[in-house]
Amino acid sequence: MNLRDDERLDYLLAEDLRIIQSPSVFSFSLDAVLLARFAYMPIRGGKVVDLCTGNGAIPLFLSARTKADIIGVELQERLADMAKRSVKHNHLEKQLTIMQDNVIGIAKKIGYDKFDTVTCNPPYFAANDASARNKSEHYTIARHEVELTLDQAVQSASELLKQGGKAAFVHRPGRLLDMITSMRKYRLEPKRIRFVYPKEGKEANTLLIEAIKDGKPDLKILPPLYVYQENNEYTEEVRLLLYGDK
């Protein structure tokens, strides 16, 4: 394994896999774990795309849940390279493909209306939101809508999905109405929503939402997911997501 600069090789404990991370370039967050567990997956086969794949965390997580072919699409060359090396290190080249490309218009290259599931952990912050800007250009592009807006991400997801296919996103609760507006604009009908809370008594800080292409209106609000107990240790549900039953 060729690690560069401040890169490190971390364990994905529940999946028994390894992933290349870098504190100055990119490291995945709990959001990626939650989305990978929340999204519908065809178990035995099919085609899946992960948009804004970063260092490939979500495709690696998903590989433990499905035998489907998975494509990860990442704009930034450095992040895509990290993802490709992680895929190779885990000997998953036959199942996972990492593309260094723009999410906007990606269906023109990999196909319209042919995928069963699309997952996406898009940039959360508006391009003009300077309050949370990162010094690292890599983090800025990953977290701010400087190269990709929410609406563009939803449009790309819809273009990729076959009729009846499912799109799963993770975002911030404050963008819920924007998310639903964009989804319905591009023929994605929201079907499941789950709010994630730091702990009981706190406001939700994460939104998980799944939609079906050309689905009928029937939205279900799932039970809340709490990350921490009162003693600041992970709840049992989150602990299992992160570490499995080890």
XYZ file of N, CA and C in Angstrom:
738
model
N 0.851 -1.200 0.000
C 0.000 0.000 0.000
C 0.878 1.237 0.000
N 0.680 2.100 -0.985
C 1.435 3.349 -1.109
C 0.644 4.488 -0.484
N 1.002 4.908 0.700
C 0.334 6.038 1.339
C 1.118 7.311 1.064
N 0.406 8.421 0.899
C 1.031 9.684 0.539
C 0.858 10.727 1.641
N 1.860 11.527 1.826
C 1.804 12.641 2.767
C 1.249 12.182 4.124
N 0.102 12.770 4.542
C -0.447 12.430 5.856
C -1.557 11.376 5.781
N -1.603 10.616 4.700
C -2.623 9.573 4.584
C -2.397 8.477 5.622
N -3.503 7.841 6.001
C -3.441 6.713 6.919
C -4.410 5.639 6.425
N -4.224 4.423 6.895
C -5.108 3.325 6.524
C -5.965 2.978 7.731
N -7.264 3.259 7.641
C -8.183 3.026 8.751
C -9.014 1.768 8.522
N -9.515 1.212 9.634
C -10.407 0.052 9.565
C -11.861 0.492 9.425
N -12.601 -0.222 8.583
C -14.061 -0.190 8.621
C -14.450 -1.471 9.352
N -14.659 -1.355 10.650
C -14.720 -2.534 11.510
C -15.893 -3.452 11.182
N -17.091 -2.857 10.981
C -18.269 -3.690 10.737
C -18.148 -4.473 9.437
N -17.418 -3.901 8.461
C -17.289 -4.535 7.145
C -15.988 -5.322 6.993
N -15.078 -5.200 7.971
C -13.762 -5.834 7.912
C -13.003 -5.405 6.654
N -13.014 -4.101 6.387
C -12.314 -3.531 5.237
C -11.382 -2.429 5.717
N -10.531 -1.946 4.825
C -9.629 -0.846 5.132
C -9.900 0.301 4.163
N -9.624 1.535 4.611
C -9.853 2.710 3.766
C -8.754 3.735 3.989
N -8.325 4.371 2.902
C -7.322 5.422 2.980
C -8.007 6.729 3.361
N -7.466 7.386 4.385
C -8.013 8.654 4.856
C -6.885 9.681 4.985
N -7.264 10.942 5.005
C -6.287 12.006 5.198
C -6.951 13.161 5.935
N -6.412 13.594 7.071
C -7.024 14.704 7.804
C -6.990 16.021 7.044
N -6.053 16.178 6.130
C -5.959 17.438 5.390
C -6.675 17.394 4.048
N -7.005 16.206 3.574
C -7.661 16.065 2.262
C -9.111 15.629 2.414
N -9.334 14.489 3.067
C -10.715 14.022 3.250
C -10.749 12.837 4.196
N -11.704 12.846 5.111
C -12.038 11.702 5.949
C -13.558 11.630 6.028
N -14.114 10.436 5.888
C -15.567 10.313 5.907
C -16.098 10.550 7.311
N -17.372 10.899 7.393
C -18.026 11.163 8.672
C -19.101 10.113 8.933
N -19.747 10.226 10.081
C -20.840 9.316 10.428
C -21.949 9.374 9.386
N -22.121 10.508 8.722
C -23.164 10.644 7.695
C -23.046 9.554 6.634
N -21.808 9.237 6.243
C -21.594 8.219 5.215
C -22.046 6.851 5.706
N -21.759 6.550 6.961
C -22.177 5.275 7.544
C -23.702 5.190 7.577
N -24.333 6.268 8.025
C -25.791 6.275 8.141
C -26.459 6.104 6.780
N -25.964 6.804 5.774
C -26.561 6.699 4.444
C -26.389 5.301 3.874
N -25.200 4.731 4.032
C -24.937 3.399 3.485
C -25.830 2.341 4.128
N -26.210 2.535 5.370
C -27.096 1.588 6.056
C -28.569 1.860 5.762
N -28.886 3.119 5.494
C -30.280 3.520 5.282
C -30.778 3.158 3.889
N -29.932 3.282 2.889
C -30.348 3.128 1.493
C -30.763 1.693 1.170
N -31.789 1.575 0.352
C -32.177 0.270 -0.192
C -31.061 -0.273 -1.066
N -30.785 -1.557 -0.982
C -29.799 -2.193 -1.834
C -30.364 -3.466 -2.448
N -30.228 -3.638 -3.763
C -30.527 -4.947 -4.350
C -29.466 -5.929 -3.858
N -29.871 -7.063 -3.322
C -28.926 -7.934 -2.622
C -28.079 -8.766 -3.572
N -28.694 -9.431 -4.520
C -27.969 -10.418 -5.323
C -27.332 -9.834 -6.580
N -27.845 -8.741 -7.073
C -27.294 -8.185 -8.306
C -27.820 -6.789 -8.524
N -27.674 -6.286 -9.744
C -28.168 -4.964 -10.057
C -27.036 -3.970 -10.226
N -27.418 -2.684 -10.326
C -26.456 -1.615 -10.574
C -26.716 -0.458 -9.614
N -25.651 0.021 -8.984
C -25.739 1.077 -7.977
C -24.717 2.163 -8.306
N -25.092 3.417 -8.077
C -24.161 4.538 -8.226
C -24.132 5.342 -6.936
N -22.931 5.693 -6.501
C -22.768 6.618 -5.378
C -22.187 7.914 -5.921
N -22.955 9.000 -5.813
C -22.517 10.307 -6.287
C -21.809 11.055 -5.161
N -20.818 11.870 -5.518
C -20.003 12.599 -4.524
C -19.327 11.597 -3.593
N -18.655 10.636 -4.158
C -18.183 9.469 -3.406
C -17.003 9.761 -2.497
N -16.348 10.910 -2.660
C -15.233 11.246 -1.772
C -14.113 10.226 -1.858
N -13.695 9.685 -0.719
C -12.624 8.681 -0.718
C -13.163 7.258 -0.814
N -14.415 7.134 -1.247
C -14.982 5.812 -1.539
C -15.583 5.090 -0.358
N -15.850 5.799 0.731
C -16.372 5.135 1.928
C -17.705 4.448 1.669
N -18.647 5.149 1.036
C -19.980 4.571 0.852
C -19.935 3.346 -0.059
N -19.253 3.371 -1.217
C -19.150 2.132 -1.994
C -18.542 0.974 -1.201
N -17.543 1.251 -0.369
C -16.967 0.186 0.450
C -17.987 -0.349 1.444
N -18.705 0.535 2.114
C -19.760 0.092 3.031
C -20.803 -0.755 2.294
N -21.216 -0.273 1.125
C -22.279 -0.952 0.380
C -21.845 -2.326 -0.117
N -20.552 -2.494 -0.378
C -20.064 -3.774 -0.896
C -20.326 -4.919 0.073
N -20.498 -4.597 1.345
C -20.793 -5.624 2.348
C -22.280 -5.967 2.396
N -23.108 -5.159 1.703
C -24.560 -5.353 1.754
C -25.137 -5.926 0.467
N -24.384 -5.882 -0.613
C -24.948 -6.256 -1.908
C -23.888 -6.862 -2.814
N -24.354 -7.665 -3.766
C -23.470 -8.192 -4.809
C -23.562 -7.334 -6.075
N -24.330 -6.258 -6.024
C -24.519 -5.398 -7.196
C -23.199 -4.740 -7.601
N -23.107 -4.386 -8.879
C -21.988 -3.578 -9.357
C -22.183 -2.149 -8.858
N -21.131 -1.560 -8.319
C -21.219 -0.231 -7.722
C -20.226 0.704 -8.390
N -20.720 1.863 -8.812
C -19.864 2.906 -9.369
C -19.849 4.082 -8.405
N -18.680 4.568 -8.070
C -18.545 5.781 -7.274
C -18.056 6.912 -8.154
N -18.727 8.047 -8.117
C -18.375 9.189 -8.959
C -17.867 10.322 -8.074
N -16.651 10.769 -8.332
C -16.024 11.824 -7.530
C -15.317 12.820 -8.445
N -15.616 14.101 -8.260
C -15.042 15.155 -9.098
C -13.550 15.346 -8.850
N -13.130 15.312 -7.598
C -11.757 15.664 -7.256
C -10.787 14.502 -7.513
N -9.753 14.798 -8.271
C -8.794 13.769 -8.680
C -8.116 13.112 -7.482
N -7.723 13.904 -6.499
C -7.016 13.343 -5.336
C -7.917 12.397 -4.555
N -9.164 12.780 -4.342
C -10.080 11.921 -3.596
C -10.390 10.655 -4.370
N -10.612 10.801 -5.682
C -10.896 9.630 -6.513
C -9.717 8.658 -6.492
N -8.501 9.196 -6.481
C -7.317 8.341 -6.426
C -7.247 7.593 -5.108
N -7.569 8.265 -4.003
C -7.609 7.588 -2.705
C -8.624 6.452 -2.731
N -9.800 6.728 -3.313
C -10.852 5.713 -3.390
C -10.404 4.521 -4.225
N -9.780 4.796 -5.361
C -9.316 3.706 -6.237
C -8.295 2.822 -5.529
N -7.391 3.436 -4.777
C -6.381 2.648 -4.070
C -6.997 1.834 -2.942
N -8.042 2.371 -2.294
C -8.740 1.597 -1.261
C -9.457 0.399 -1.870
N -10.093 0.605 -3.013
C -10.771 -0.499 -3.702
C -9.777 -1.600 -4.037
N -8.629 -1.202 -4.567
C -7.605 -2.185 -4.932
C -7.067 -2.905 -3.711
N -6.838 -2.167 -2.627
C -6.301 -2.773 -1.403
C -7.242 -3.841 -0.850
N -8.551 -3.632 -1.006
C -9.547 -4.580 -0.504
C -9.934 -5.635 -1.543
N -9.268 -5.628 -2.682
C -9.512 -6.612 -3.750
C -10.971 -6.620 -4.208
N -11.509 -5.414 -4.382
C -12.909 -5.290 -4.790
C -13.056 -4.726 -6.198
N -12.013 -4.834 -7.005
C -12.033 -4.240 -8.352
C -13.133 -4.818 -9.237
N -13.540 -6.060 -9.007
C -14.574 -6.667 -9.841
C -15.960 -6.125 -9.532
N -16.134 -5.576 -8.339
C -17.454 -5.069 -7.941
C -17.525 -3.549 -7.942
N -16.452 -2.875 -7.531
C -16.463 -1.418 -7.368
C -15.628 -0.736 -8.446
N -16.200 0.311 -9.025
C -15.499 1.134 -10.005
C -15.560 2.583 -9.551
N -14.432 3.244 -9.489
C -14.379 4.658 -9.117
C -14.099 5.489 -10.370
N -14.959 6.475 -10.608
C -14.795 7.374 -11.750
C -14.460 8.773 -11.249
N -13.399 9.346 -11.786
C -13.079 10.738 -11.488
C -13.765 11.570 -12.557
N -14.945 12.121 -12.199
C -15.773 12.800 -13.186
C -16.761 13.705 -12.469
N -17.433 14.532 -13.265
C -18.423 15.468 -12.748
C -19.759 14.762 -12.562
N -20.381 14.965 -11.414
C -21.714 14.402 -11.177
C -22.718 14.982 -12.163
N -22.552 16.257 -12.507
C -23.462 16.910 -13.456
C -23.301 16.262 -14.821
N -24.380 15.700 -15.342
C -24.351 15.080 -16.661
C -23.714 13.710 -16.706
N -23.496 13.076 -15.567
C -22.812 11.788 -15.557
C -23.612 10.699 -16.266
N -24.930 10.850 -16.342
C -25.746 9.837 -17.030
C -25.389 9.726 -18.505
N -24.896 10.806 -19.101
C -24.483 10.759 -20.515
C -23.352 9.768 -20.717
N -22.560 9.522 -19.656
C -21.392 8.649 -19.771
C -21.657 7.228 -19.287
N -22.504 7.064 -18.285
C -22.697 5.710 -17.749
C -24.107 5.172 -17.980
N -25.000 6.020 -18.513
C -26.300 5.504 -18.927
C -27.495 6.118 -18.225
N -28.512 6.436 -19.016
C -29.775 6.937 -18.482
C -30.679 5.761 -18.114
N -31.445 5.926 -17.042
C -32.543 5.009 -16.703
C -32.108 3.545 -16.596
N -30.945 3.290 -15.987
C -30.473 1.903 -15.946
C -30.037 1.432 -14.559
N -30.095 2.296 -13.551
C -29.577 1.927 -12.238
C -30.705 1.683 -11.237
N -30.468 0.737 -10.336
C -31.472 0.362 -9.337
C -31.483 1.325 -8.151
N -30.300 1.780 -7.757
C -30.181 2.647 -6.589
C -29.104 3.696 -6.837
N -29.372 4.912 -6.388
C -28.363 5.974 -6.366
C -28.285 6.508 -4.946
N -27.083 6.583 -4.414
C -26.866 7.211 -3.112
C -26.080 8.499 -3.316
N -26.253 9.439 -2.413
C -25.549 10.714 -2.547
C -25.416 11.416 -1.206
N -24.193 11.777 -0.868
C -23.882 12.614 0.288
C -23.332 13.923 -0.288
N -24.229 14.848 -0.674
C -23.812 16.031 -1.431
C -23.233 17.118 -0.533
N -22.664 18.159 -1.130
C -22.241 19.314 -0.330
C -23.437 19.890 0.427
N -23.223 20.241 1.697
C -24.323 20.709 2.537
C -24.512 22.217 2.521
N -23.428 22.956 2.348
C -23.477 24.401 2.553
C -23.564 25.153 1.232
N -24.343 26.250 1.228
C -24.430 27.093 0.043
C -23.061 27.679 -0.277
N -22.839 27.975 -1.548
C -21.532 28.474 -1.981
C -21.154 29.772 -1.281
N -22.161 30.585 -0.937
C -21.874 31.882 -0.312
C -21.876 31.823 1.213
N -21.953 30.612 1.783
C -21.927 30.456 3.232
C -20.468 30.392 3.694
N -19.942 31.531 4.114
C -18.535 31.603 4.496
C -18.288 31.136 5.923
N -19.358 30.943 6.682
C -19.200 30.642 8.114
C -18.517 29.308 8.357
N -18.702 28.385 7.430
C -18.134 27.052 7.639
C -17.108 26.697 6.571
N -16.558 27.682 5.902
C -15.567 27.436 4.871
C -14.341 26.737 5.454
N -13.778 25.840 4.688
C -12.605 25.111 5.130
C -11.349 25.661 4.459
N -10.244 25.599 5.195
C -8.981 26.033 4.606
C -8.572 25.123 3.456
N -8.882 23.836 3.570
C -8.547 22.879 2.532
C -9.501 23.012 1.349
N -8.950 23.154 0.167
C -9.781 23.219 -1.041
C -10.584 21.942 -1.211
N -9.992 20.810 -0.845
C -10.690 19.521 -0.982
C -11.944 19.490 -0.119
N -11.826 19.934 1.120
C -12.980 19.952 2.012
C -14.006 20.996 1.567
N -13.542 22.134 1.067
C -14.464 23.170 0.615
C -15.347 22.661 -0.514
N -14.752 21.994 -1.497
C -15.529 21.456 -2.624
C -16.475 20.354 -2.144
N -16.016 19.542 -1.201
C -16.847 18.442 -0.707
C -18.025 18.932 0.114
N -17.876 20.078 0.796
C -18.886 20.513 1.756
C -19.690 21.728 1.309
N -19.244 22.447 0.292
C -19.933 23.653 -0.164
C -20.370 23.494 -1.612
N -21.478 24.109 -1.963
C -22.046 23.974 -3.301
C -21.318 24.863 -4.315
N -20.001 24.714 -4.382
C -19.220 25.511 -5.330
C -19.132 24.826 -6.693
N -19.212 23.501 -6.713
C -19.149 22.750 -7.970
C -20.440 22.000 -8.265
N -21.284 21.819 -7.257
C -22.505 21.020 -7.413
C -23.550 21.503 -6.426
N -24.739 21.841 -6.932
C -25.841 22.233 -6.053
C -26.699 21.011 -5.729
N -27.525 21.148 -4.712
C -28.450 20.073 -4.356
C -29.350 19.740 -5.527
N -29.883 20.750 -6.186
C -30.777 20.524 -7.314
C -30.085 19.740 -8.425
N -28.834 20.062 -8.708
C -28.095 19.348 -9.752
C -27.831 17.901 -9.349
N -27.562 17.665 -8.069
C -27.337 16.298 -7.592
C -28.601 15.459 -7.730
N -29.744 16.034 -7.371
C -31.011 15.319 -7.482
C -31.339 15.038 -8.949
N -31.096 15.995 -9.805
C -31.343 15.791 -11.235
C -30.501 14.636 -11.782
N -29.234 14.602 -11.429
C -28.366 13.522 -11.898
C -28.836 12.166 -11.378
N -29.256 12.124 -10.129
C -29.759 10.873 -9.569
C -30.969 10.382 -10.346
N -31.877 11.280 -10.654
C -33.078 10.904 -11.395
C -32.736 10.409 -12.801
N -31.807 11.074 -13.452
C -31.426 10.667 -14.805
C -30.821 9.266 -14.823
N -30.138 8.892 -13.779
C -29.493 7.580 -13.712
C -30.473 6.455 -13.406
N -31.505 6.740 -12.634
C -32.390 5.695 -12.121
C -33.368 5.173 -13.164
N -33.581 3.863 -13.132
C -34.668 3.273 -13.903
C -35.987 3.581 -13.200
N -37.096 3.422 -13.876
C -38.391 3.638 -13.245
C -38.547 2.672 -12.076
N -38.924 3.189 -10.926
C -39.027 2.365 -9.726
C -37.726 2.269 -8.953
N -36.642 2.841 -9.498
C -35.372 2.855 -8.793
C -35.420 3.814 -7.611
N -34.477 3.654 -6.699
C -34.515 4.429 -5.455
C -33.283 5.316 -5.308
N -33.528 6.546 -4.856
C -32.463 7.506 -4.575
C -32.448 7.792 -3.087
N -31.285 7.694 -2.471
C -31.148 7.959 -1.036
C -30.118 9.056 -0.825
N -30.484 10.058 -0.041
C -29.625 11.203 0.245
C -29.474 11.378 1.741
N -28.344 11.937 2.155
C -28.168 12.419 3.509
C -27.904 13.914 3.409
N -28.537 14.700 4.292
C -28.382 16.156 4.226
C -28.692 16.739 5.599
N -28.882 18.022 5.641
C -29.228 18.698 6.881
C -30.732 18.939 6.925
N -31.368 18.824 8.091
C -32.818 18.999 8.193
C -33.310 20.333 7.638
N -32.491 21.382 7.752
C -32.890 22.687 7.248
C -33.084 22.739 5.747
N -32.588 21.738 5.036
C -32.755 21.679 3.577
C -33.846 20.703 3.151
N -34.673 20.271 4.097
C -35.700 19.278 3.777
C -36.638 19.752 2.675
N -37.147 20.980 2.791
C -38.079 21.463 1.772
C -37.393 21.620 0.422
N -36.137 22.068 0.422
C -35.383 22.143 -0.833
C -35.242 20.754 -1.443
N -34.950 19.771 -0.596
C -34.777 18.405 -1.076
C -36.058 17.865 -1.696
N -37.180 18.016 -1.003
C -38.443 17.501 -1.527
C -38.847 18.231 -2.802
N -38.643 19.537 -2.835
C -38.967 20.323 -4.037
C -38.174 19.825 -5.234
N -36.872 19.615 -5.054
C -36.033 19.135 -6.150
C -36.414 17.714 -6.553
N -36.683 16.869 -5.578
C -37.034 15.487 -5.893
C -38.291 15.421 -6.752
N -39.317 16.143 -6.355
C -40.559 16.102 -7.131
C -40.392 16.756 -8.505
N -39.536 17.744 -8.581
C -39.235 18.394 -9.860
C -38.657 17.392 -10.857
N -37.889 16.421 -10.354
C -37.221 15.447 -11.219
C -37.791 14.037 -11.056
N -39.086 13.941 -10.762
C -39.813 12.674 -10.790
C -39.403 11.697 -9.692
N -38.860 12.201 -8.611
C -38.510 11.358 -7.469
C -39.492 11.637 -6.338
N -40.251 10.622 -5.965
C -41.262 10.804 -4.926
C -40.716 10.343 -3.569
N -40.601 11.254 -2.602
C -40.091 10.869 -1.279
C -40.973 9.800 -0.629
N -40.325 8.763 -0.119
C -41.063 7.643 0.484
C -40.692 7.379 1.941
N -39.420 7.626 2.307
C -38.974 7.383 3.678
C -38.097 8.544 4.145
N -38.322 8.995 5.368
C -37.490 10.024 5.987
C -37.144 9.570 7.400
N -35.893 9.764 7.759
C -35.489 9.510 9.142
C -34.612 10.667 9.622
N -34.948 11.205 10.768
C -34.156 12.279 11.358
C -33.178 11.688 12.374
N -31.974 12.242 12.373
C -30.912 11.776 13.268
C -30.613 12.884 14.271
N -30.551 12.500 15.547
C -30.353 13.453 16.641
C -29.049 13.151 17.367
N -28.313 14.174 17.790
C -27.100 13.917 18.583
C -27.411 13.091 19.823
N -28.498 13.441 20.513
C -28.984 12.670 21.656
C -30.416 13.109 21.958
N -31.106 12.384 22.815
C -32.482 12.741 23.158
C -32.530 14.142 23.760
N -33.554 14.910 23.354
C -33.722 16.259 23.853
C -33.035 17.320 23.015
N -32.236 16.900 22.032
C -31.558 17.837 21.138
C -32.297 17.914 19.807
N -32.048 18.995 19.043
C -32.620 19.118 17.707
C -31.929 18.158 16.739
N -32.676 17.692 15.758
C -32.091 16.848 14.717
C -31.019 17.631 13.960
N -29.915 16.949 13.616
C -28.863 17.609 12.833
C -28.542 16.883 11.534
N -29.251 15.788 11.274
C -29.033 15.034 10.036
C -30.362 14.504 9.524
N -30.493 14.486 8.212
C -31.697 14.010 7.536
C -31.329 12.894 6.576
N -32.026 11.782 6.668
C -31.917 10.693 5.694
C -33.232 10.615 4.935
N -33.157 10.599 3.616
C -34.385 10.593 2.813
C -34.199 9.694 1.599
N -35.224 8.910 1.315
C -35.203 8.010 0.159
C -36.448 8.242 -0.684
N -36.264 8.248 -1.996
C -37.366 8.484 -2.927
C -37.359 7.417 -4.015
N -38.523 7.220 -4.628
C -38.662 6.273 -5.727
C -38.989 7.047 -7.007
N -38.303 6.704 -8.072
C -38.563 7.376 -9.345
C -39.943 6.995 -9.859
N -40.766 8.010 -10.082
C -42.148 7.842 -10.550
C -43.004 7.069 -9.548
N -42.650 7.151 -8.269
C -43.427 6.488 -7.231
C -44.702 7.249 -6.897
N -45.605 6.583 -6.215
C -46.846 7.210 -5.776
C -46.625 7.876 -4.414
N -47.310 8.991 -4.155
C -47.150 9.674 -2.861
C -47.544 8.769 -1.694
N -46.644 8.589 -0.755
C -46.913 7.800 0.450
C -45.682 7.896 1.334
N -45.549 9.009 2.032
C -44.333 9.288 2.803
C -44.419 8.714 4.209
N -43.386 7.995 4.609
C -43.301 7.440 5.962
C -42.182 8.142 6.729
N -42.488 8.592 7.935
C -41.492 9.161 8.833
C -41.066 8.059 9.792
N -39.827 7.648 9.705
C -39.330 6.539 10.513
C -38.995 6.995 11.933
N -38.850 6.058 12.850
C -38.483 6.426 14.227
C -37.157 7.183 14.251
N -36.972 8.057 15.234
C -35.728 8.832 15.308
C -34.524 7.939 15.591
N -33.372 8.396 15.142
C -32.123 7.714 15.439
C -31.290 8.635 16.323
N -30.898 8.148 17.489
C -30.085 8.926 18.415
C -28.645 8.415 18.363
N -27.690 9.331 18.260
C -26.287 8.945 18.119
C -25.652 8.633 19.469
N -25.879 9.510 20.456
C -25.224 9.352 21.756
C -26.240 9.150 22.874
N -25.820 8.395 23.868
C -26.584 8.281 25.103
C -26.244 9.472 25.998
N -26.908 9.549 27.145
C -26.659 10.651 28.076
C -25.226 10.659 28.592
N -24.594 9.480 28.647
C -23.208 9.395 29.113
C -22.201 9.661 27.995
N -22.723 10.111 26.823
C -21.898 10.461 25.660
C -21.238 9.261 24.982
N -21.698 8.074 25.292
C -21.285 6.892 24.543
C -22.303 6.635 23.439
N -21.857 5.962 22.364
C -22.774 5.672 21.264
C -23.968 4.846 21.742
N -25.127 5.106 21.147
C -26.269 4.242 21.393
C -25.995 2.876 20.788
N -26.747 1.893 21.204
C -26.524 0.538 20.713
C -26.698 0.464 19.196
N -27.689 1.176 18.646
C -27.913 1.135 17.206
C -26.718 1.688 16.443
N -26.204 2.816 16.878
C -25.056 3.418 16.187
C -23.799 2.588 16.392
N -23.628 2.030 17.569
C -22.472 1.191 17.827
C -22.444 -0.010 16.876
N -23.610 -0.611 16.644
C -23.687 -1.744 15.714
C -23.394 -1.311 14.279
N -23.858 -0.115 13.903
C -23.582 0.393 12.564
C -22.086 0.573 12.338
N -21.399 1.073 13.358
C -19.971 1.370 13.231
C -19.078 0.144 13.395
N -19.427 -0.713 14.350
C -18.507 -1.785 14.725
C -19.045 -3.178 14.461
N -20.294 -3.289 14.037
C -20.882 -4.603 13.859
C -21.116 -5.254 15.206
N -21.225 -6.582 15.224
C -21.503 -7.286 16.492
C -20.221 -7.838 17.097
N -19.077 -7.250 16.688
C -17.789 -7.710 17.206
C -17.621 -7.296 18.663
